[in-house]
XYZ file of C-alpha atoms in Angstrom:
594
model
C -0.095 0.552 -0.282
C 0.724 3.405 -0.966
C 0.424 6.910 0.586
C 0.339 9.863 -2.135
C -0.036 13.910 0.157
C -1.867 15.813 -0.717
C 0.976 18.511 -1.732
C 3.227 16.243 -3.376
C 2.978 13.380 -6.734
C 4.513 9.610 -6.629
C 6.954 9.092 -9.888
C 7.121 5.230 -9.886
C 9.758 3.198 -11.138
C 9.006 -0.262 -12.143
C 12.859 -2.864 -11.574
C 11.351 -5.546 -13.369
C 8.394 -7.519 -15.371
C 7.962 -11.285 -14.763
C 5.662 -11.616 -17.750
C 4.489 -10.531 -20.940
C 5.316 -8.918 -23.786
C 6.255 -5.499 -23.393
C 9.109 -6.852 -20.598
C 11.880 -4.357 -22.024
C 11.561 -0.802 -23.941
C 12.021 -0.005 -26.777
C 14.998 1.080 -27.917
C 15.486 5.465 -28.186
C 13.184 5.506 -25.637
C 13.755 6.006 -21.680
C 9.643 6.013 -20.941
C 7.592 3.880 -20.268
C 4.152 4.310 -21.712
C 3.066 0.040 -21.314
C 3.859 -1.098 -18.312
C 7.555 -1.865 -19.740
C 10.436 -2.487 -16.725
C 11.479 1.036 -16.245
C 10.256 5.014 -16.049
C 6.777 4.240 -15.624
C 5.478 8.536 -18.025
C 1.563 7.751 -15.049
C 2.431 9.367 -12.151
C 0.847 8.818 -9.225
C -2.015 11.533 -8.234
C -2.318 11.924 -4.029
C -4.385 8.833 -2.736
C -4.192 5.363 -1.727
C -2.883 2.556 -3.927
C -2.657 -1.703 -4.054
C 0.181 -3.035 -5.180
C 2.411 -1.916 -5.446
C 5.318 -4.170 -4.165
C 8.583 -2.567 -2.644
C 10.705 -5.215 -4.523
C 8.909 -4.386 -7.887
C 7.751 -0.700 -7.847
C 9.649 2.485 -6.591
C 8.007 5.092 -5.676
C 9.455 8.187 -5.303
C 7.307 11.698 -3.737
C 8.084 15.550 -5.532
C 6.491 18.208 -5.221
C 4.329 19.935 -7.539
C 5.646 22.099 -9.856
C 4.592 26.084 -9.725
C 4.829 29.031 -11.619
C 5.186 32.398 -10.078
C 3.703 35.029 -11.517
C 5.411 37.498 -14.631
C 7.150 34.408 -15.267
C 6.222 31.295 -17.671
C 7.468 27.531 -17.782
C 10.055 26.806 -20.360
C 9.574 22.985 -20.669
C 12.316 19.915 -22.235
C 10.926 16.715 -23.428
C 14.118 13.907 -22.684
C 11.662 11.443 -24.484
C 9.162 11.682 -27.992
C 9.912 11.747 -31.949
C 12.557 13.904 -32.970
C 12.205 16.635 -34.300
C 12.323 17.504 -38.497
C 15.398 18.291 -40.163
C 15.307 22.571 -39.825
C 13.391 23.066 -36.768
C 14.994 23.515 -33.873
C 11.456 23.663 -31.177
C 9.588 20.791 -30.924
C 5.598 21.208 -32.201
C 3.154 20.744 -28.885
C 0.234 18.139 -28.722
C -2.350 18.044 -26.660
C -0.987 16.817 -23.506
C -2.869 18.973 -20.838
C 0.199 21.223 -20.437
C 2.164 18.128 -20.239
C 1.354 16.873 -17.241
C 0.071 13.824 -18.962
C 2.509 12.242 -20.288
C 1.359 9.088 -21.262
C -0.530 11.666 -23.629
C 2.054 13.346 -24.596
C 4.100 10.272 -26.372
C 1.892 9.064 -27.926
C 0.197 12.009 -29.384
C 3.579 12.012 -30.914
C 4.997 14.665 -28.629
C 8.803 15.760 -30.121
C 11.902 15.519 -27.243
C 14.092 18.012 -27.042
C 12.612 22.222 -26.681
C 9.071 21.848 -26.593
C 7.386 26.194 -28.078
C 4.789 25.576 -26.072
C 5.104 26.447 -22.675
C 3.094 26.775 -19.523
C 1.971 29.556 -17.333
C 1.373 31.205 -14.302
C 0.180 28.012 -11.999
C 1.172 24.491 -10.055
C 1.334 21.376 -11.979
C 1.599 17.877 -11.884
C 4.831 17.628 -14.260
C 7.031 14.429 -15.047
C 10.384 15.326 -14.202
C 11.018 11.627 -14.897
C 9.723 12.629 -19.020
C 9.660 17.413 -18.696
C 12.421 19.502 -17.462
C 11.632 22.442 -16.959
C 12.906 25.612 -16.307
C 11.591 28.828 -15.110
C 11.831 33.061 -16.670
C 10.684 35.975 -17.284
C 7.497 37.100 -19.372
C 8.497 39.687 -21.847
C 7.068 43.605 -20.853
C 6.949 46.084 -23.734
C 7.241 49.846 -22.014
C 5.112 52.866 -23.397
C 5.941 54.509 -26.368
C 7.662 51.244 -27.607
C 7.443 48.688 -30.098
C 8.786 45.547 -30.318
C 11.090 44.374 -33.285
C 10.401 40.376 -32.857
C 13.333 37.808 -34.252
C 11.878 34.065 -34.570
C 14.058 31.776 -34.981
C 12.098 28.499 -36.211
C 9.880 28.579 -38.618
C 10.163 28.434 -43.206
C 12.987 30.030 -44.368
C 12.765 33.385 -45.419
C 12.291 33.956 -49.451
C 14.218 34.554 -51.402
C 14.076 38.483 -52.895
C 13.167 39.291 -48.681
C 14.493 40.542 -45.151
C 11.919 39.377 -43.255
C 9.102 37.272 -43.323
C 5.361 36.990 -44.141
C 2.805 38.788 -42.726
C 0.717 35.486 -40.234
C -2.051 36.030 -38.348
C -3.802 33.726 -35.857
C -0.829 33.797 -33.786
C -2.270 36.310 -30.875
C 1.483 38.821 -31.111
C 3.006 36.000 -31.678
C 2.540 33.632 -27.873
C 1.145 30.933 -29.506
C 3.856 29.934 -31.627
C 2.811 26.533 -32.528
C 0.329 28.460 -34.787
C 2.838 30.551 -36.696
C 4.244 27.517 -37.646
C 1.496 26.216 -38.526
C 0.222 28.798 -40.794
C 3.839 29.564 -42.704
C 5.839 31.866 -40.411
C 9.326 32.554 -41.895
C 12.042 32.275 -38.866
C 13.631 35.052 -38.823
C 13.171 38.741 -38.774
C 9.428 39.783 -38.932
C 7.404 43.029 -40.434
C 4.569 42.405 -37.925
C 5.538 44.848 -33.930
C 4.379 44.288 -31.141
C 3.547 47.064 -28.814
C 2.968 48.913 -25.049
C 2.407 45.057 -22.658
C 3.454 41.554 -21.420
C 3.560 38.918 -23.213
C 4.414 35.061 -22.495
C 7.243 34.978 -25.259
C 8.877 31.600 -25.387
C 12.432 32.978 -26.137
C 13.481 29.993 -27.606
C 10.757 30.391 -30.101
C 11.224 35.063 -30.595
C 14.600 37.382 -29.169
C 12.054 40.583 -28.720
C 14.309 44.166 -28.923
C 12.142 47.121 -27.721
C 12.791 50.204 -29.715
C 11.089 53.749 -29.531
C 7.943 54.175 -31.565
C 8.082 56.965 -34.388
C 6.985 59.998 -34.506
C 6.270 62.957 -36.616
C 6.579 66.234 -35.077
C 3.292 68.772 -36.234
C 4.490 69.922 -39.593
C 6.069 67.613 -41.254
C 5.137 64.317 -43.062
C 6.696 61.375 -43.170
C 7.523 59.653 -46.367
C 6.809 55.963 -45.671
C 9.898 53.627 -48.146
C 8.931 50.288 -47.596
C 12.422 47.593 -48.784
C 10.091 44.307 -47.680
C 6.970 43.291 -49.524
C 5.646 42.555 -53.598
C 6.793 44.835 -56.180
C 4.362 47.228 -56.534
C 2.914 48.894 -59.666
C 4.396 52.619 -60.214
C 1.690 55.794 -59.476
C 3.493 58.345 -60.879
C 3.410 58.151 -64.652
C 5.363 57.845 -67.262
C 5.884 62.064 -66.809
C 8.043 60.733 -63.482
C 10.803 58.975 -64.190
C 13.477 59.326 -61.184
C 12.222 55.925 -58.440
C 8.519 53.862 -58.449
C 5.955 54.999 -56.063
C 3.674 52.128 -55.138
C 0.686 52.235 -52.999
C 0.612 51.213 -48.962
C 1.542 47.428 -48.514
C 4.405 47.440 -51.529
C 8.011 47.547 -51.115
C 8.988 51.268 -52.719
C 7.673 54.358 -52.044
C 3.945 54.315 -50.386
C 2.367 56.698 -52.191
C 0.165 58.355 -49.423
C 2.564 59.996 -46.185
C 1.790 59.760 -42.599
C 0.685 63.101 -40.834
C 1.514 64.280 -37.894
C 1.584 61.584 -34.540
C 3.332 58.459 -33.048
C 3.419 54.881 -35.035
C 5.011 51.653 -34.357
C 7.008 51.050 -37.325
C 9.519 48.162 -37.543
C 12.754 50.777 -38.812
C 14.055 46.975 -40.190
C 11.495 46.948 -42.556
C 11.042 50.344 -42.713
C 12.502 53.989 -44.127
C 10.151 56.975 -42.452
C 11.802 59.345 -43.651
C 10.751 63.337 -42.171
C 9.674 66.568 -44.824
C 8.814 69.212 -43.459
C 5.654 70.787 -44.961
C 5.669 74.648 -43.323
C 7.807 77.238 -44.717
C 11.743 75.681 -44.080
C 14.777 79.103 -44.157
C 17.549 78.130 -45.531
C 20.371 80.770 -44.747
C 23.980 80.750 -47.021
C 25.955 82.421 -44.035
C 28.298 81.396 -41.799
C 27.545 82.265 -39.201
C 23.907 81.647 -39.114
C 21.841 77.739 -39.043
C 18.632 76.872 -38.552
C 17.252 74.119 -36.159
C 16.525 72.003 -38.827
C 20.354 71.895 -39.082
C 19.076 71.171 -43.440
C 21.626 73.773 -44.308
C 24.536 73.262 -41.416
C 26.757 71.985 -44.549
C 26.265 76.378 -46.547
C 28.178 78.714 -45.512
C 28.524 82.835 -47.554
C 28.488 83.135 -50.995
C 32.028 84.332 -52.307
C 31.239 85.998 -55.510
C 33.976 87.842 -57.650
C 31.737 91.001 -60.204
C 32.910 92.687 -63.860
C 35.289 94.784 -62.697
C 37.558 92.374 -60.639
C 36.396 92.789 -56.833
C 35.881 89.926 -55.312
C 32.985 90.245 -52.173
C 30.612 88.346 -49.861
C 26.655 88.004 -49.239
C 24.327 85.993 -47.814
C 20.999 84.265 -48.742
C 18.753 82.803 -47.445
C 16.081 80.769 -49.448
C 12.744 79.894 -48.091
C 11.020 77.112 -49.522
C 7.950 74.872 -49.486
C 7.481 71.119 -50.138
C 3.595 70.188 -50.567
C 2.970 66.982 -48.847
C 1.313 64.920 -51.714
C 5.184 66.095 -52.605
C 7.026 64.293 -50.323
C 6.487 61.412 -51.755
C 8.435 62.669 -55.166
C 10.998 64.972 -53.755
C 12.195 61.424 -51.441
C 11.663 59.536 -55.131
C 14.203 61.225 -56.689
C 16.968 62.776 -53.445
C 16.239 60.756 -50.667
C 16.269 62.450 -48.163
C 16.505 67.148 -47.382
C 19.943 67.469 -47.185
C 20.371 65.724 -50.275
C 17.768 67.985 -51.092
C 19.354 70.595 -50.180
C 22.694 69.445 -50.989
C 22.342 68.782 -55.730
C 19.696 71.057 -55.982
C 19.738 74.765 -53.636
C 23.267 74.147 -53.286
C 24.596 74.615 -56.933
C 21.872 76.755 -58.395
C 21.379 79.541 -55.744
C 25.573 79.521 -55.489
C 25.682 79.945 -59.178
C 23.106 82.049 -60.432
C 24.888 84.587 -58.116
C 28.178 83.694 -59.134
C 26.914 83.956 -62.758
C 24.599 87.504 -61.736
C 27.632 89.519 -59.450
C 29.420 88.747 -63.208
C 27.179 91.072 -65.047
C 27.995 94.442 -62.952
C 30.542 95.913 -60.977
C 29.738 96.510 -57.619
C 28.515 99.864 -56.786
C 25.854 98.812 -59.368
C 26.129 95.251 -58.008
C 24.474 96.870 -54.833
C 22.413 100.053 -55.828
C 20.490 97.243 -57.619
C 20.833 94.934 -54.412
C 15.691 94.667 -54.698
C 16.127 94.517 -58.600
C 18.656 91.663 -58.298
C 15.968 90.118 -54.761
C 12.843 89.568 -57.685
C 15.575 88.157 -60.943
C 16.567 85.673 -58.097
C 13.254 85.462 -56.864
C 11.928 84.196 -60.531
C 15.359 82.068 -61.842
C 14.854 79.959 -58.722
C 11.143 79.170 -58.080
C 11.764 77.945 -61.589
C 13.812 75.886 -60.978
C 12.426 74.949 -58.391
C 8.850 73.992 -60.044
C 11.506 71.024 -61.986
C 11.639 69.890 -58.503
C 8.027 69.477 -57.162
C 9.291 71.888 -54.521
C 7.418 75.246 -54.162
C 10.300 78.649 -54.188
C 8.168 80.768 -51.589
C 11.528 83.456 -51.426
C 14.871 84.993 -52.331
C 16.504 87.112 -49.721
C 19.970 88.728 -50.113
C 21.591 89.359 -46.554
C 24.462 91.166 -45.689
C 26.401 91.647 -48.922
C 29.925 93.001 -47.550
C 32.395 94.924 -50.969
C 35.896 94.589 -50.614
C 37.033 97.504 -47.989
C 39.212 100.106 -49.945
C 35.494 100.143 -52.223
C 33.399 100.518 -49.536
C 35.262 103.058 -48.091
C 35.018 105.036 -51.033
C 31.501 104.998 -51.577
C 30.943 105.487 -48.070
C 32.231 108.665 -48.508
C 30.629 109.441 -51.273
C 27.222 109.300 -49.804
C 28.684 110.751 -46.511
C 29.311 113.656 -48.582
C 25.462 113.194 -50.471
C 24.353 113.074 -47.826
C 26.664 116.642 -45.862
C 24.719 117.909 -49.295
C 21.058 117.258 -48.636
C 21.622 118.601 -44.652
C 23.038 122.277 -46.420
C 20.456 122.169 -48.172
C 17.736 120.997 -45.451
C 19.002 123.206 -43.518
C 19.212 125.925 -45.732
C 15.638 125.419 -46.184
C 15.201 125.598 -42.517
C 17.281 128.729 -41.890
C 14.779 130.295 -44.433
C 11.325 128.576 -42.397
C 13.061 130.428 -39.405
C 12.975 133.636 -41.018
C 9.731 133.628 -42.055
C 9.317 132.107 -39.164
C 11.092 135.029 -36.778
C 9.542 137.151 -38.849
C 5.631 136.546 -38.677
C 5.889 136.434 -35.424
C 7.145 139.556 -34.630
C 4.474 141.640 -37.241
C 1.923 139.659 -34.599
C 4.308 140.476 -31.383
C 3.648 143.741 -32.651
C 0.509 144.054 -33.990
C -0.574 142.978 -30.339
C 1.407 146.519 -30.201
C -0.429 147.990 -32.826
C -3.463 147.079 -31.372
C -2.376 148.102 -28.189
C -1.647 150.741 -28.591
C -4.645 151.708 -31.336
C -6.692 151.277 -27.996
C -4.886 153.844 -26.026
C -5.113 156.610 -28.861
C -8.500 156.178 -28.789
C -8.515 156.202 -24.420
C -6.634 159.448 -25.161
C -8.809 161.156 -26.722
C -11.409 160.783 -25.367
C -9.618 160.998 -21.685
C -8.444 164.274 -23.484
C -12.856 164.975 -24.886
C -13.720 164.065 -21.614
C -10.425 166.681 -19.515
C -11.317 169.161 -22.312
C -15.117 168.599 -21.132
C -13.906 169.350 -17.572
C -11.184 172.019 -18.689
C -14.510 174.431 -20.224
C -17.092 173.252 -17.039
C -13.594 173.226 -14.146
C -12.896 177.768 -16.611
C -16.898 178.289 -16.416
C -16.459 177.540 -12.652
C -13.986 179.296 -12.270
C -14.843 182.064 -13.489
C -18.733 182.353 -11.786
C -16.320 182.049 -8.347
C -13.447 184.384 -9.483
C -16.060 187.022 -10.252
C -18.011 185.997 -7.268
C -14.632 186.138 -5.471
C -13.417 189.625 -6.941
C -16.388 191.069 -6.161
C -16.742 190.006 -2.618
C -12.649 190.423 -2.305
C -13.480 194.008 -3.313
C -15.965 194.404 -0.739
C -13.366 192.536 1.887
C -11.026 195.104 1.319
C -13.303 198.390 1.544
C -14.302 197.143 4.890
C -10.934 196.165 6.360
C -8.601 199.395 4.159
C -12.212 201.680 6.015
C -11.501 199.010 9.185
C -7.496 199.874 8.709
C -8.020 203.807 8.649
C -10.855 204.097 11.671
C -7.867 201.686 13.739
C -5.706 204.289 12.452
C -6.843 207.666 13.729
C -7.566 205.899 16.858
C -4.485 204.391 17.136
C -2.541 208.148 16.923
C -5.434 209.448 18.213
C -4.622 207.379 21.193
C -0.751 208.034 21.279
C -0.644 211.125 21.524
C -3.155 211.497 24.075
C -0.909 209.490 25.766
C 1.913 210.924 24.795
C 0.662 214.624 25.969
C -0.363 212.627 29.302
C 3.332 211.828 29.781
C 4.797 214.880 28.950
C 2.032 216.761 30.685
C 3.453 213.880 33.892
C 6.698 213.736 33.384
C 6.893 217.925 33.679
C 5.549 217.914 37.177
C 7.098 214.916 38.045
C 10.616 217.559 37.080
C 8.747 220.180 38.623
C 8.125 218.008 41.804
C 11.760 216.573 42.457
C 13.971 218.681 40.238
C 15.862 217.562 36.555
C 19.083 216.054 38.175
C 16.662 213.668 40.952
C 14.273 212.873 38.310
C 17.042 211.468 36.249
C 18.793 209.365 38.308
C 15.648 208.173 39.350
C 15.005 206.875 36.181
C 18.775 206.055 35.759
C 18.496 203.442 38.640
C 14.609 202.497 37.314
C 16.191 201.236 33.695
C 18.785 199.412 35.631
C 16.206 197.269 38.042
C 14.092 196.622 34.535
C 16.880 195.123 33.120
C 18.178 193.224 36.642
C 22.269 194.286 37.113
C 23.353 193.354 40.335
C 25.650 196.669 40.941
C 26.583 194.923 44.548
C 28.439 191.424 44.924
C 27.710 188.627 46.155
C 30.291 187.849 47.675
C 33.268 190.393 48.442
C 36.172 189.896 49.110
C 38.799 191.831 50.801
C 42.935 191.903 51.207
C 43.214 193.616 54.639
C 46.156 192.017 57.545
C 44.519 189.584 59.863
C 41.642 188.643 57.670
C 40.863 185.148 55.731
C 41.001 187.364 52.747
C 41.138 185.252 49.465
C 41.096 181.703 51.087
C 37.822 183.229 53.229
C 36.053 184.243 49.837
C 36.636 180.940 48.541
C 35.446 178.964 51.994
C 31.942 181.813 51.961
C 30.982 180.952 48.331
C 31.797 176.991 48.479
C 29.469 177.698 51.594
C 26.865 178.903 50.113
C 27.235 176.486 47.039
C 26.266 173.326 50.215
C 23.924 175.822 52.045
C 21.629 176.664 48.482
C 22.597 173.748 45.913
C 19.281 174.750 43.757
C 20.864 178.065 43.070
C 23.700 178.005 40.599
C 26.519 180.821 40.823
C 27.304 182.041 37.461
C 30.256 181.900 35.452
C 31.095 184.659 34.696
C 30.382 185.658 38.615
C 32.665 188.271 39.897
C 35.011 188.462 42.284
C 36.302 191.956 43.683
C 38.823 191.885 45.500
C 38.871 194.237 48.986
C 41.581 197.536 48.038
C 44.449 197.449 50.735
C 43.841 200.556 51.327
C 39.947 200.032 52.789
C 38.534 202.203 48.679
C 35.319 200.943 47.858
């Protein structure tokens, strides 16, 4: 009795056969399917088994085979039929994912590496027959594509670089279907997109590359290196290459618009053609972002009079999207268009044009040269399915000596114009100043006119006022004269009367005084009356006849010193009474006389 656990399987080895026809394995076989001695194809599932005598059977317990998530199991069969010549992988047979070894061998399973594989899960694999290895799934990242190269299949047809397009193999995951449908070994035209795939690395190899991107402002012309020979779509007028329908070998008639495409860059080529206006610079110091003009440089020409000079040229072109395949069919790419057509055409045109004129004429007729170049280049590019939008002449660098002569001449002309302009400006300024003076004088004239008018009116008013004043004065003078006359008459009369009265008064006073004097003389006598009148007059004049201090010089007395002390004493007693400076000090004579 043998018990196989639930997580195990029993691998049976039969040691010998006692009786029966199938006692030994056929030649070349290692797994017994009909009870022969040896490794048995039929394994024991979990359970209870009888009659497995230990002297006849050897039972070994083996764990189930587990394939983790994100992995696949690759199988190698140790027994089976031989793989056909030319193939490297055994084709798949119905065997319950290699869990039924008897069925695998019975259905013609082949020994060696198996094209089928087992995915993530738990399996009861008879390791006497099958050997497993675990590998990763294939993952293609976003914006990437997988280029497939198969390692088994039919040979690629002669004249082709890749196999035929095969359907029904689920992105090469069902490699048996790929082989069955006639798939070729080698490079495949079909690509696989972003995602995870169960791909047998023994059957196919994957190279991951970025998707092909066509920017905005461009179209992509497809050049296919594989496929059948297609019918030319350009007609007899275009003899520079075949342009074919999509899917055939050659340049495809319909270009692709902007976007991302999963292109197999080994079997096809995507040539970008700008459909916006394209600027190409024949200038050593300038280049556009597209770099189509990186090899273009400033054009050196020689004039009719033998002077070499440089000029920069910019050419604007436009390639229509429907004409892009013809441009690529003719030139292969845009770089060849520039180097094979534009560069020689534009360079030779300006060299020939410069030889027909001298430098000064070339410089002065720049606009006409530019228009002529535009028309000429447009006619040439029309033959190459390219539109010439415009031709522009940039910097022209003539010889330095000639440029100095031209500059001096131009400066002289400009100075002449400047002088003429200044002359006209001065004349204009003079006229303006004259008009300004007239305008300023006009204000004074108006002011004077108004002053005259005001003066006239003032004078008239003054005359009227004077006439009125004169009349008034005349009347006033008459009245005043009459009044003065009357006052004078009255005053004269008054003076006369007053004079007469005063005269009479004086006369009477005199008579009275005379009579009084006569009486006094009679009473006092003539001498006494005279002395009396003298004394009276002296008293009226306040003349001191006797001094306030008398200083004498007789013996024994103080004399002058006493007089001085007495004078000082008087000042102290009466400080408010100031003595006159010229007061006389009379010294008493020594002889006692006055």
